[in-house]
Amino acid sequence: MSFDLKLIGYAQYHAYLSSSYQVEFVIHSVILLPGKRPLVIARGGFTGMFPESSSFANQMTQTLSLPDTATLCNLQLTKDGVGICLSGVTLDNSTNINLVFPKEKKNYTVNGKEVSGWFSLDYTSDQLFNNISLVQNVLSRSSMFDSLAPISTVEDVTGIKPAQFWLNVQYDTFYTQHKHSPATFVQRALRFIGINYISSPEIGFLKSMVGKVNKVKTKLIFQVLGADEIEPTTNKKYSSLLEDLASIKSYASGILVPKEYILPVKADKYLGAPTTLVSDAHKQGLEVYASGFSNDLISSYNYSYDPSQEYLHFIDNSQFSVDGVLTDFPPTASEAIGCFANNKQVKPAKGNPLIITKNGASGIYPGATDLAYQRAVDDGADIIDCSVQMSKDGVAFCLDSADLMGATTVITSFISRSTVVQEIQPNAGVFSFDLTWSEIQTLKPQITTVFKDFPRNPAYKNSGKFVTLAEFLEFAKAKGASGILINIQNAAYLASKKGLDIVGSVTTALSNATFDKQSTQSVLIQSDDTSVLSKFKSVPAYQRVLYIEDKVGDAPKQSVEEIKKYADAVAITRATIIEVTDYFTTDFTSVVEEFQKANISVYVYVLRNEYITLAFDYFSDPIVEIATFVTGIGVDGIITEFPGTASNYIRSPCTNTDKPEYNILPVAPGSLLGLAPPEVQPPAQAPLPPLDSADVVDPPLPPVANISTASSPVAEAPPPSASISFANVAKMDLSLMAIMVLSLLSMLN
C-alpha cells in the first residue's frame, strides 16, 4: 500500500545531483568515533519533510541519510489486526480521518487517562487504506504533501528494505485490553521480516518478549517517557525506574530516553549540567539512545539555531556519547555524525569561498561589538566586516545602520531626537549623525530581532562594547584576520547635509593602520554607491564590492560591463541567485555565472541559521543552504551572521575529501516541489527584472558641506583605547554562546 517515489520525480532529482556534482554514496561504514558510530534513527522516515511513515518519508530517508540509518515504525493495530505505522494511539493527528468520518470520534481510557479521537482499532485495514490518507502533523512544516499517500503497514515500510528496521510498540496494555495482542503480532512478524530493534515504554511487554527474540539479531529497548509519567506495568514514574538500571538490563539491551534526561534545558533555555545517565547506563552494559531531535523546534540557545550543533553535544564531547539519536530529520543527524563529529582541528582547503561576516558573529552577540568580532575570529571567519557610521562630531565607528534604534538602546534615552530622513529610510529613526560619540557611548548594544519567538542569546542581549573604526582595524591586525570588509553607506547624504566626510574618514583610518601599504590581509571596500567605490580605485590592493540590494533575475552583459568599471565583486541577495516561491526553491538564475564570466566575484548575503529563514528544500538546516551556494552554485563568498556554521561546513572532511563518509547534497531547485501534483503547487511568480546599470551607477559625490556644529567641533576618531579590550572576551563563558535572531532583512533575501 505505498507509492513509488521514483515514479513522481525523485529519480530525476537524485540523477541530477549525481551527474552534476559527482555525488556517490559510500555504503561501507567508517568508524568516526571511539567504538561504534552512533546510529541515526528516523522516526517514521523523514517526517520533518513528509507525513509520517509515508513512502515519501521512508524513501527519502534511504537516499539522504547515512547508509546504516534505522527506520522506526510506531506500531498501531487495526480492527482486523493489521499493523500500521503512526505515532500515538489515535489517527486524527496524522491523517485526514476526521474529515472522512467526522461523526465517529470516540473516547477510550488509555493507561488511566481519558483520550478522545479516532482509533485504529475501530477500523479495518480496508477502511483505512481505501479512504484515509496521511497529513503532516507539525504546523511549521509544509502541507504540500498532505493527502498524497495512504497509511503504511509494517510490511510497506520493511518492503523498501531499510538498512535497519526499528519497531516501537507504544500501547501494549491498551490493545491487550481490547483483545488485540501486540506481542503476538510481533512474534509473527519476526518470522517474515527482519526487525533489528523492538522498543516499548511498557516493561510488561518487554519481559514477555525476553526469550522469544534472537538477541543476536534483535535488541529489546526500554523507551522512557516523561519523568512524571507512569509506567503501566509497575505504576512507577519513569524517572524513578532509571534509578535501577540493573533491573532494566534484565529485560532490555538499552534505553531510549528523551534528550533532556541527558542534557537538561533550564527554564531560561540554556543547557544545564549533563547528567551521568549515559555513563551509568554504559557501566551496566546498556546502550543509550536519545529521542526528541527536530530541526524546527527551538531547543536551547546554546545551539545557535544550528541543529547539527545539538547532535554534536550528544555525540562529540569529552564526557559521553550516546549510541544513537531518534530524529525527524535524518539527513541532519547524518551530517553531524558523518561530517562534523571529532572534526575541530580540520583546516579548510585552499580555494574555498570566503566566509564574510555580517557585523561579526551577530547571530550570537550584538552586532559590530567587540564580542561579536572576537567570536567571528574564533569561529573561523575569513573576512570580518565593519559597516561604518558617523557620529555628529565626526567619529567613525562600526554599526549595521545609521539608525540606532535597531542595534542599540537609544530609544530609552534619545527618542526625542527621532526624525525622518527620506534619503536613508522612510520610517523615523534616531540617527548616529545626530548624536555625539560621547552620547553614543552612553548606550548599550542590543542584539537585533524581528520575530519575538526566535530570540538570539538573550543572556547577552546587551553585552559588548561599541567599536570605533580605528579600534576595529587595530583588532583585525592584532588577531591576524585574513581580511576586512569596510562597508560605506549614505556618503552623499552625510557630505551634503551633515558636513561629514565618511569616505575621507575611512581612507585616513586605513592609511593610519597601514592597510594601504601591505598585502598580507585582504581589504574589501563595499558600498551601494559606485561613486564611493571610485574613490578607492587608486589603491589596487583594495577589492571594491558593489552592494546590490534589489532582487534581479538576470545580469545582461551591458550592465555587467558597466559595473566592472567600478567593482571587482558584487554582493547580491539569496533571492537573486535562487528563485523561491512559497518557501520552495524553483530555479537557479544565471546571475552568478554572468558575473563570474566577467571575472567579477560574487558574494551572497545574508545567511542565517533560524529555520524560518530557509526554504523547505533546505530541510530546516542552514548547512544545506550553505552547501547549495558553495557546491551547487559556486559563489566566491558567503556573508553570514553565523560564521561558525559556515566554517563547520567548509572545514569538514565531507567538503574537503574525494570520498566523504556522507555527502551534504545541494538542492536541485524545483525538484522537491515537483513531487507534489501540479494542482496543489503554488502559481508561478512573475520573473524578476534584469539588472539595469542605470539603477546602480550613481552620480559623483557632492562636496562636503561646511556645516558648523554649535555643540561640538568635528573631531578625529580617537585611537584604540584600553577601555575597549578585545582580550577581555576570553574571560566570558563562550560555552553559553548560542543563538540568534531573525534579521531585519527579508527572510528569504
XYZ file of C-alpha atoms in Angstrom:
749
model
C 0.000 0.000 0.000
C 2.777 2.502 -0.790
C 3.521 4.920 -3.610
C 6.752 4.676 -5.553
C 8.543 7.972 -5.124
C 10.594 7.230 -8.207
C 7.513 7.401 -10.388
C 6.911 11.010 -9.477
C 10.285 12.548 -9.916
C 12.766 11.658 -7.211
C 14.849 9.502 -9.502
C 15.390 12.524 -11.719
C 16.300 14.580 -8.649
C 18.972 12.172 -7.466
C 20.274 11.665 -11.006
C 20.593 15.418 -11.386
C 22.633 15.690 -8.223
C 24.812 12.736 -9.069
C 25.606 13.864 -12.600
C 26.119 17.497 -11.736
C 28.250 17.133 -8.636
C 29.773 13.662 -8.993
C 27.967 12.524 -5.848
C 28.293 8.942 -4.731
C 27.032 7.320 -1.559
C 29.629 5.419 0.417
C 27.932 2.225 1.503
C 30.704 0.959 3.756
C 30.818 2.141 7.345
C 33.810 4.104 8.597
C 34.187 4.492 12.334
C 34.469 8.187 13.176
C 34.055 7.963 16.937
C 35.628 5.746 19.560
C 33.778 2.446 19.326
C 30.717 2.082 17.182
C 29.361 5.034 15.223
C 26.142 6.454 16.733
C 23.037 5.224 14.959
C 20.659 7.562 13.125
C 17.052 6.500 13.780
C 14.444 8.092 11.515
C 11.085 8.481 13.275
C 8.633 7.396 10.630
C 11.202 8.184 7.953
C 11.909 11.800 7.039
C 8.939 13.217 8.967
C 10.495 16.665 9.084
C 9.511 17.000 5.435
C 6.829 14.397 4.666
C 3.906 12.815 6.552
C 4.999 10.126 8.967
C 5.814 6.697 7.526
C 4.662 7.703 4.060
C 6.513 6.274 1.099
C 7.902 9.767 0.539
C 9.335 9.887 4.057
C 10.787 6.384 4.033
C 12.398 6.504 0.603
C 13.856 9.975 1.174
C 15.436 8.665 4.367
C 17.267 5.966 2.466
C 18.511 8.393 -0.166
C 19.642 11.256 2.059
C 20.905 9.539 5.223
C 23.901 7.512 6.340
C 23.714 4.026 4.854
C 23.121 2.255 8.176
C 20.232 4.506 9.236
C 17.371 2.724 11.002
C 13.760 3.484 10.089
C 11.394 3.488 13.072
C 7.740 2.450 12.872
C 5.406 3.371 15.730
C 3.004 0.431 15.837
C -0.771 0.723 15.860
C -3.179 -2.186 15.236
C -6.335 -2.099 13.127
C -9.637 -3.795 13.930
C -8.571 -6.822 11.878
C -5.095 -6.988 13.430
C -3.026 -5.332 10.698
C -0.006 -3.405 11.937
C 0.275 0.179 10.716
C 2.953 2.796 11.381
C 1.829 6.001 13.102
C 2.770 7.777 16.333
C 0.307 7.974 19.188
C -2.819 5.981 19.869
C -5.203 7.965 17.652
C -5.270 8.671 13.927
C -6.591 12.229 13.732
C -3.252 13.944 14.372
C -1.524 12.438 11.348
C -4.318 11.550 8.891
C -7.436 13.142 7.439
C -9.760 10.652 9.158
C -11.633 13.406 10.988
C -12.721 14.772 7.604
C -13.675 11.387 6.164
C -15.538 10.065 9.216
C -16.438 13.277 11.076
C -19.067 11.713 13.345
C -17.051 8.709 14.532
C -14.932 10.317 17.229
C -14.724 8.140 20.372
C -13.382 8.163 23.901
C -11.174 5.486 25.433
C -9.267 5.108 28.672
C -5.606 4.706 27.754
C -3.237 3.862 30.585
C -5.520 5.581 33.084
C -6.174 8.714 31.003
C -9.253 9.639 29.000
C -8.322 10.073 25.340
C -10.645 11.379 22.653
C -10.205 10.852 18.910
C -10.302 8.331 16.096
C -8.683 4.987 16.990
C -7.200 2.467 14.586
C -8.783 -0.485 16.406
C -12.240 0.775 15.346
C -11.466 0.422 11.622
C -10.498 -2.432 9.371
C -7.396 -2.137 7.269
C -9.528 -1.874 4.111
C -11.480 1.047 5.572
C -8.273 2.879 6.343
C -6.349 2.075 3.165
C -9.247 2.868 0.838
C -10.392 6.099 2.487
C -7.708 7.677 4.632
C -4.503 9.464 3.693
C -1.591 10.904 5.637
C -1.048 14.545 6.594
C 1.782 16.491 8.199
C 1.148 16.992 11.905
C 3.538 19.872 12.648
C 2.186 23.266 11.635
C 5.586 24.788 10.858
C 6.135 22.144 8.155
C 4.795 22.186 4.635
C 1.333 20.793 3.966
C 2.199 20.421 0.274
C 2.428 16.626 0.588
C -0.747 16.114 2.614
C -3.321 13.604 1.387
C -0.985 12.167 -1.247
C -0.119 8.846 0.386
C -2.073 6.175 2.254
C -1.241 4.839 5.691
C 1.733 2.476 5.594
C 1.696 -1.020 7.030
C 4.685 -2.570 8.738
C 5.217 -4.608 5.566
C 5.158 -1.447 3.440
C 7.979 0.061 5.476
C 10.124 -3.060 5.511
C 9.355 -3.611 1.836
C 11.577 -0.698 0.815
C 14.425 -2.571 2.534
C 15.716 -0.063 5.069
C 19.222 -0.802 6.293
C 17.783 -1.410 9.760
C 14.193 -1.592 10.991
C 13.067 -0.430 14.430
C 9.572 -1.343 15.683
C 8.219 0.680 18.601
C 5.276 -0.934 20.421
C 3.561 2.043 22.009
C 0.398 0.818 23.755
C 0.571 -2.882 24.546
C -1.722 -2.675 27.588
C -4.395 -0.688 25.734
C -4.536 -3.061 22.789
C -4.468 -6.108 25.060
C -7.459 -4.733 26.979
C -9.320 -4.604 23.666
C -8.465 -8.167 22.655
C -5.505 -7.358 20.426
C -2.044 -8.699 21.146
C 0.936 -6.636 20.036
C 3.196 -9.408 21.359
C 1.558 -11.958 19.092
C 1.783 -9.562 16.153
C 5.498 -9.015 16.759
C 6.247 -12.728 17.099
C 4.523 -13.442 13.800
C 6.261 -10.536 12.106
C 9.664 -11.806 13.211
C 9.132 -14.928 11.123
C 8.837 -12.953 7.887
C 10.678 -9.663 8.305
C 13.917 -8.570 9.879
C 13.444 -6.405 12.977
C 16.690 -5.076 14.368
C 15.221 -3.235 17.333
C 11.990 -3.632 19.308
C 11.219 -0.915 21.822
C 8.341 -0.213 24.164
C 7.559 2.071 27.093
C 5.852 -0.885 28.823
C 8.002 -3.214 30.898
C 5.426 -5.991 30.807
C 5.620 -6.202 27.037
C 9.418 -6.255 27.006
C 9.535 -9.005 29.620
C 7.066 -11.031 27.558
C 9.483 -10.829 24.612
C 12.543 -11.994 26.543
C 13.480 -15.430 25.230
C 11.246 -15.007 22.186
C 13.651 -12.902 20.128
C 17.097 -13.751 18.856
C 19.282 -11.408 20.909
C 21.959 -11.506 18.234
C 19.575 -10.230 15.562
C 17.082 -8.183 17.584
C 17.656 -5.852 20.519
C 14.975 -5.050 23.084
C 14.958 -1.372 24.095
C 13.092 0.220 27.014
C 11.528 3.505 25.904
C 11.469 6.022 28.742
C 8.712 8.629 28.649
C 8.395 11.882 30.586
C 9.834 11.998 34.090
C 6.423 12.223 35.812
C 4.552 9.843 33.512
C 3.560 6.472 34.944
C 4.801 3.192 33.503
C 1.681 0.935 33.269
C 3.234 -2.347 34.428
C 4.861 -1.096 37.640
C 2.782 2.055 38.237
C 6.038 3.879 38.904
C 7.284 7.115 37.416
C 9.717 6.652 34.560
C 12.258 8.849 36.315
C 12.298 6.506 39.318
C 12.738 3.437 37.093
C 16.009 4.887 35.794
C 17.366 4.733 39.322
C 17.614 0.946 38.939
C 19.430 0.429 35.653
C 20.497 -3.073 36.680
C 16.861 -4.167 36.652
C 16.344 -2.699 33.199
C 19.336 -4.701 31.991
C 17.444 -7.915 32.885
C 14.892 -7.359 30.108
C 16.457 -4.821 27.719
C 19.690 -4.188 25.845
C 19.314 -0.432 26.005
C 17.165 2.562 26.790
C 15.541 5.178 24.546
C 15.188 8.392 26.526
C 14.116 11.977 25.829
C 17.261 14.013 25.285
C 16.508 16.186 28.336
C 17.324 13.228 30.597
C 20.897 13.546 29.326
C 21.346 17.287 28.775
C 18.696 19.184 30.738
C 17.476 22.508 29.384
C 16.864 25.084 32.100
C 13.867 27.395 32.254
C 15.888 30.131 30.541
C 16.520 27.737 27.616
C 20.225 27.376 28.291
C 21.751 23.970 28.922
C 22.240 22.740 32.443
C 24.986 20.376 33.532
C 24.842 16.968 31.833
C 23.578 14.079 33.910
C 25.508 10.859 34.425
C 22.778 8.746 32.802
C 24.806 7.758 29.728
C 27.909 6.741 31.658
C 25.833 4.986 34.333
C 23.915 3.026 31.696
C 27.072 2.109 29.820
C 28.549 0.741 33.046
C 25.549 -1.601 33.228
C 26.066 -2.663 29.627
C 23.015 -0.740 28.409
C 23.040 1.209 25.160
C 21.575 4.709 25.295
C 19.521 6.266 22.512
C 18.331 9.870 22.762
C 14.988 10.987 21.303
C 13.250 14.250 20.522
C 15.539 15.747 17.858
C 13.949 18.076 15.332
C 15.383 20.955 13.301
C 12.245 23.085 13.536
C 11.694 23.060 17.287
C 13.543 25.634 19.382
C 15.584 23.737 21.949
C 18.471 25.519 23.689
C 20.119 28.837 22.916
C 23.463 27.065 23.247
C 22.944 25.596 19.765
C 22.596 28.967 17.989
C 19.725 27.591 15.875
C 22.164 25.216 14.188
C 20.599 21.743 14.575
C 23.858 19.945 13.815
C 25.333 21.509 16.944
C 22.675 19.883 19.093
C 23.627 16.424 17.843
C 27.293 17.158 18.489
C 26.527 17.921 22.126
C 25.307 14.338 22.422
C 27.922 12.509 20.351
C 31.090 14.615 20.437
C 32.025 15.762 23.901
C 34.617 14.789 26.471
C 32.157 13.165 28.866
C 29.933 10.794 26.887
C 28.479 9.773 23.549
C 25.036 8.312 23.078
C 24.650 5.202 20.947
C 22.071 6.733 18.638
C 19.626 9.585 18.051
C 15.927 9.425 17.146
C 15.094 12.291 14.813
C 12.556 13.739 12.406
C 15.428 14.997 10.220
C 17.763 12.055 9.481
C 19.869 13.983 6.901
C 20.926 16.490 9.560
C 21.769 13.775 12.065
C 23.750 12.050 9.318
C 25.799 15.157 8.530
C 26.550 15.749 12.212
C 27.765 12.175 12.712
C 29.370 11.651 9.317
C 30.938 15.073 8.780
C 31.261 17.192 11.910
C 31.966 14.858 14.835
C 35.563 14.898 16.077
C 36.399 17.478 13.454
C 37.502 20.532 15.413
C 41.088 20.601 14.169
C 40.472 20.176 10.436
C 41.619 23.184 8.412
C 39.680 24.369 5.350
C 41.251 23.623 1.988
C 42.539 26.441 -0.191
C 40.171 27.705 -2.826
C 37.081 27.520 -0.665
C 34.730 30.505 -0.754
C 35.315 33.305 1.711
C 33.377 33.382 4.965
C 32.470 37.054 5.374
C 30.736 38.255 8.499
C 27.702 40.470 8.765
C 28.523 42.687 11.765
C 30.763 39.978 13.175
C 29.084 36.945 14.707
C 25.918 38.996 15.093
C 23.724 35.918 15.464
C 25.363 35.253 18.832
C 26.271 38.702 20.191
C 25.036 42.218 19.481
C 26.368 43.073 16.047
C 29.541 45.096 15.462
C 30.653 44.825 19.099
C 33.967 43.632 20.478
C 32.294 40.338 21.469
C 30.836 39.772 18.001
C 34.187 40.357 16.305
C 36.122 38.156 18.708
C 33.614 35.342 18.277
C 33.805 35.688 14.492
C 37.581 35.252 14.543
C 37.306 32.334 16.964
C 34.703 30.698 14.713
C 36.910 30.800 11.626
C 35.659 33.801 9.651
C 37.940 34.823 6.785
C 36.751 38.411 6.462
C 35.368 40.471 9.357
C 33.293 43.496 8.466
C 32.649 46.996 9.730
C 29.687 48.977 8.421
C 30.956 52.476 9.099
C 28.661 55.036 10.700
C 29.483 58.606 11.676
C 28.702 60.415 14.909
C 27.702 64.069 14.959
C 31.229 65.040 15.951
C 32.889 63.001 13.206
C 33.857 59.763 14.937
C 33.713 56.767 12.587
C 32.510 53.579 14.262
C 31.051 50.181 13.369
C 27.305 49.502 13.395
C 24.909 47.935 10.936
C 22.810 51.031 10.322
C 22.891 54.766 10.831
C 19.548 54.335 12.571
C 20.450 53.408 16.140
C 17.005 52.147 17.088
C 17.571 48.566 15.981
C 21.008 47.762 17.363
C 21.218 49.942 20.490
C 19.126 51.043 23.463
C 18.835 54.568 22.066
C 15.046 54.534 22.322
C 15.264 54.673 26.112
C 17.428 57.803 26.159
C 17.130 59.820 22.962
C 13.707 59.144 21.482
C 13.202 62.906 21.367
C 15.882 63.028 18.647
C 13.792 60.828 16.366
C 13.476 62.166 12.817
C 12.565 61.002 9.327
C 15.392 61.076 6.782
C 13.865 60.104 3.458
C 17.285 59.833 1.811
C 18.047 56.931 4.149
C 14.755 55.260 5.101
C 11.019 56.009 5.023
C 10.399 55.456 8.727
C 11.521 57.539 11.682
C 14.765 56.769 13.464
C 17.376 58.127 15.823
C 20.466 58.527 13.680
C 24.111 58.321 14.644
C 24.943 61.615 12.907
C 22.566 63.415 15.283
C 24.374 62.193 18.418
C 27.918 62.858 19.550
C 30.262 59.955 20.165
C 30.129 60.554 23.903
C 26.329 60.323 23.756
C 26.501 57.116 21.740
C 28.860 55.623 24.297
C 26.163 56.011 26.967
C 24.029 53.494 25.062
C 24.187 49.732 25.250
C 24.393 47.452 22.225
C 21.296 45.412 21.515
C 21.090 42.146 19.643
C 18.611 42.574 16.804
C 15.464 40.533 16.407
C 12.444 40.521 14.144
C 10.328 37.671 15.477
C 9.921 37.554 19.223
C 9.611 33.762 19.118
C 13.190 33.475 17.815
C 15.332 35.385 20.308
C 19.084 35.217 19.985
C 21.252 34.554 23.020
C 19.135 36.653 25.408
C 21.638 36.299 28.248
C 23.951 38.511 26.172
C 21.265 40.710 24.646
C 23.006 43.932 25.662
C 26.583 42.709 26.038
C 29.707 44.023 24.399
C 31.106 47.439 23.558
C 30.834 49.649 20.522
C 33.966 49.755 18.391
C 35.431 52.712 16.537
C 36.775 52.133 13.055
C 40.331 52.656 14.342
C 39.800 50.044 17.058
C 38.313 47.610 14.552
C 41.334 47.940 12.276
C 43.744 47.513 15.177
C 41.877 44.388 16.281
C 41.956 42.900 12.770
C 45.719 43.369 12.616
C 46.331 42.030 16.120
C 44.216 38.920 15.598
C 45.603 38.149 12.153
C 42.248 38.096 10.398
C 42.594 37.057 6.767
C 40.927 40.251 5.718
C 38.465 43.030 6.439
C 35.407 44.424 4.696
C 34.596 48.101 5.140
C 31.012 48.959 4.219
C 30.302 52.613 3.432
C 26.713 53.851 3.486
C 24.954 57.188 2.911
C 28.098 59.006 1.794
C 26.294 61.555 -0.376
C 23.793 62.481 2.343
C 26.456 62.757 5.040
C 28.602 65.006 2.869
C 25.899 67.333 1.608
C 23.527 67.504 4.595
C 25.717 66.829 7.628
C 29.155 68.008 6.532
C 30.651 64.600 7.358
C 33.271 63.051 5.089
C 32.818 59.320 5.631
C 34.986 58.433 2.622
C 37.816 60.599 3.918
C 37.457 59.127 7.411
C 37.744 55.587 6.062
C 40.668 56.448 3.802
C 42.573 58.089 6.659
C 41.857 55.268 9.101
C 43.041 52.618 6.640
C 46.191 54.588 5.910
C 46.920 55.196 9.596
C 46.613 51.438 10.184
C 48.877 50.860 7.115
C 46.318 48.678 5.356
C 47.125 50.573 2.149
C 50.786 49.608 2.430
C 50.513 45.836 2.906
C 49.253 42.792 1.021
C 49.046 40.242 3.837
C 45.448 40.983 4.766
C 42.740 41.472 2.161
C 40.842 44.753 2.186
C 37.346 44.826 0.697
C 35.599 48.169 0.272
C 31.849 47.703 -0.099
C 29.211 50.264 -0.996
C 25.946 50.548 -2.858
C 27.303 53.776 -4.362
C 29.597 53.427 -7.375
C 30.989 56.910 -6.756
C 32.212 55.767 -3.347
C 33.945 52.789 -4.926
C 35.597 55.091 -7.457
C 37.304 56.948 -4.610
C 39.290 53.786 -3.778
C 40.366 52.931 -7.306
C 43.805 54.388 -6.684
C 44.689 51.591 -4.233
C 44.985 48.443 -6.385
C 45.251 46.163 -3.358
C 41.713 47.054 -2.304
C 38.920 44.929 -3.743
C 35.850 47.029 -4.460
C 32.495 45.367 -3.817
C 29.243 46.745 -5.195
C 26.350 46.035 -2.846
C 23.195 45.385 -4.879
C 20.096 45.491 -2.706
C 17.447 44.891 -5.346
C 16.485 41.362 -6.359
C 17.175 40.732 -10.028
C 16.671 37.718 -12.266
C 19.301 38.360 -14.918
C 22.549 40.261 -15.417
C 22.777 41.443 -19.045
C 26.252 41.779 -20.488
C 25.994 45.543 -20.876
C 25.105 46.001 -17.209
C 27.879 43.676 -16.089
C 30.451 45.534 -18.179
C 29.320 48.851 -16.739
C 29.597 47.546 -13.171
C 33.057 46.188 -13.900
C 34.274 49.775 -14.316
C 33.614 50.345 -10.614
C 33.758 46.982 -8.848
C 35.778 43.784 -8.648
C 32.979 41.940 -6.870
C 29.278 42.187 -6.153
C 27.242 41.324 -3.076
C 23.793 40.076 -4.081
C 20.784 38.668 -2.291
C 19.941 34.986 -1.963
C 16.759 35.570 -3.952
C 18.790 36.938 -6.859
C 20.570 33.588 -7.112
C 17.831 31.085 -6.244
C 14.193 31.759 -7.002
C 11.808 30.818 -4.194
C 8.013 30.522 -4.285
C 6.025 29.847 -1.101
C 9.194 28.665 0.623
C 10.070 26.190 -2.135
C 13.042 26.744 -4.421
C 12.042 26.775 -8.073
C 15.109 27.653 -10.159
C 18.676 28.916 -10.285
C 19.152 32.222 -12.060
C 22.150 32.803 -14.294
C 23.288 35.914 -12.425
C 26.283 34.320 -10.688
C 27.517 32.755 -13.906
C 27.167 36.035 -15.798
C 29.209 37.978 -13.262
C 31.867 35.305 -12.919
C 32.307 35.124 -16.698
C 33.291 38.793 -16.497
C 35.790 37.964 -13.721
C 33.629 39.640 -11.099
C 33.468 37.751 -7.812
C 30.055 37.081 -6.283
C 29.238 37.178 -2.579
C 25.773 36.112 -1.429
C 24.034 37.738 1.532
C 22.797 37.323 4.157
C 22.784 33.775 5.566
C 21.189 32.957 8.916
C 20.582 29.828 10.958
C 16.939 30.208 12.001
C 14.887 27.634 10.151
C 12.115 30.110 9.400
C 14.511 31.962 7.081
C 15.114 28.842 4.989
C 13.254 27.364 2.040
C 11.743 23.947 2.735
C 14.259 22.383 0.333
C 16.985 23.072 2.890
C 15.297 20.776 5.440
C 15.333 23.487 8.140
C 19.116 23.088 8.122
C 21.374 26.099 7.424
C 24.187 23.743 6.407
C 22.191 22.569 3.369
C 21.691 26.163 2.248
C 25.418 26.825 2.589
C 26.198 23.650 0.629
C 23.848 24.804 -2.123
C 25.537 28.167 -2.541
C 29.055 26.740 -2.205
C 28.792 23.442 -4.097
C 25.691 23.859 -6.188
C 26.219 27.469 -7.294
C 29.900 28.112 -6.717
C 29.742 31.568 -5.155
C 33.022 33.196 -4.199
C 31.925 34.097 -0.688
C 29.048 33.928 1.759
C 28.063 36.809 4.010
C 26.652 35.428 7.229
C 25.644 36.324 10.757
C 26.794 32.881 11.887
C 30.366 32.390 10.618
C 30.810 29.354 12.860
C 28.121 27.434 10.980
C 29.739 28.200 7.629
C 33.167 27.309 8.981
C 31.927 23.943 10.262
C 30.760 23.054 6.772
C 33.761 24.365 4.851
C 36.368 22.720 7.090
C 34.566 19.368 7.344
C 36.088 16.272 5.702
C 32.832 15.867 3.800
C 33.749 19.046 1.930
C 37.492 18.533 1.614
C 37.857 14.846 0.681
C 37.144 12.952 -2.523
C 35.165 10.150 -0.867
C 33.465 11.545 2.223
C 31.664 9.471 4.791
C 28.486 11.402 3.984
C 27.525 13.770 1.184
C 25.799 17.011 2.125
C 23.854 17.492 -1.076
C 22.993 20.887 -2.557
C 19.374 21.301 -3.524
C 18.110 20.918 -7.070
C 15.610 23.794 -7.328
C 12.092 22.707 -8.201
C 12.685 19.022 -7.538
C 11.050 18.934 -4.104
C 8.089 20.995 -5.227
C 7.856 18.741 -8.274
C 6.941 15.797 -6.047
C 3.572 17.412 -5.417
C 0.806 17.217 -8.045
C 0.573 20.311 -10.260
C -2.883 21.177 -8.964
C -1.587 21.818 -5.425
C 1.562 23.664 -6.412
C 1.612 27.460 -5.986
C 1.249 29.557 -9.127
C 4.452 30.610 -10.843
C 5.662 34.055 -9.872
C 6.411 36.816 -12.335
C 10.093 36.813 -13.325
C 12.402 39.189 -11.528
C 13.548 42.191 -13.580
C 17.014 42.181 -15.159
C 19.822 44.217 -13.688
C 19.878 47.703 -15.187
C 23.148 49.581 -14.921
C 21.204 52.831 -14.720
C 19.855 51.658 -11.369
C 23.273 51.003 -9.857
C 25.592 53.630 -11.345
C 25.466 56.761 -9.218
C 26.306 60.433 -9.848
C 29.539 61.869 -8.432
C 29.626 62.507 -4.692
C 28.784 66.068 -3.668
C 31.425 68.132 -1.896
C 31.481 68.024 1.891
C 29.385 70.945 3.103
C 30.820 73.382 5.617
C 28.273 72.974 8.389
C 29.159 74.434 11.759
C 28.241 72.414 14.832
C 27.458 74.612 17.771
C 27.538 71.863 20.338
C 30.913 70.402 19.478
C 33.514 70.646 16.719
C 34.224 67.835 14.309
C 36.805 65.578 15.906
C 39.088 62.885 14.641
C 38.302 59.345 15.723
C 40.147 58.512 18.950
C 42.887 55.906 18.787
C 42.231 52.410 20.118
C 41.998 52.565 23.893
C 42.361 50.070 26.663
C 38.743 50.745 27.658
C 37.651 48.538 24.775
C 39.750 45.450 25.199
C 39.111 42.508 22.941
C 41.279 40.431 25.214
C 38.564 40.575 27.847
C 36.344 38.484 25.603
C 38.221 35.341 26.535
C 37.126 35.796 30.138
C 33.489 35.230 29.191
C 31.928 31.792 29.189
C 31.812 31.176 25.460
C 30.191 27.793 26.040
C 26.950 29.684 26.662
C 27.019 31.079 23.172
C 24.042 30.045 21.437
C 21.638 31.717 19.480
C 20.463 34.297 17.277
C 17.563 36.170 15.928
C 15.848 36.630 12.664
C 17.237 39.633 10.900
C 15.885 42.951 9.831
C 16.113 41.985 6.168
C 13.587 39.945 4.245
C 13.732 36.347 5.409
C 14.465 34.811 2.041
C 16.619 37.548 0.501
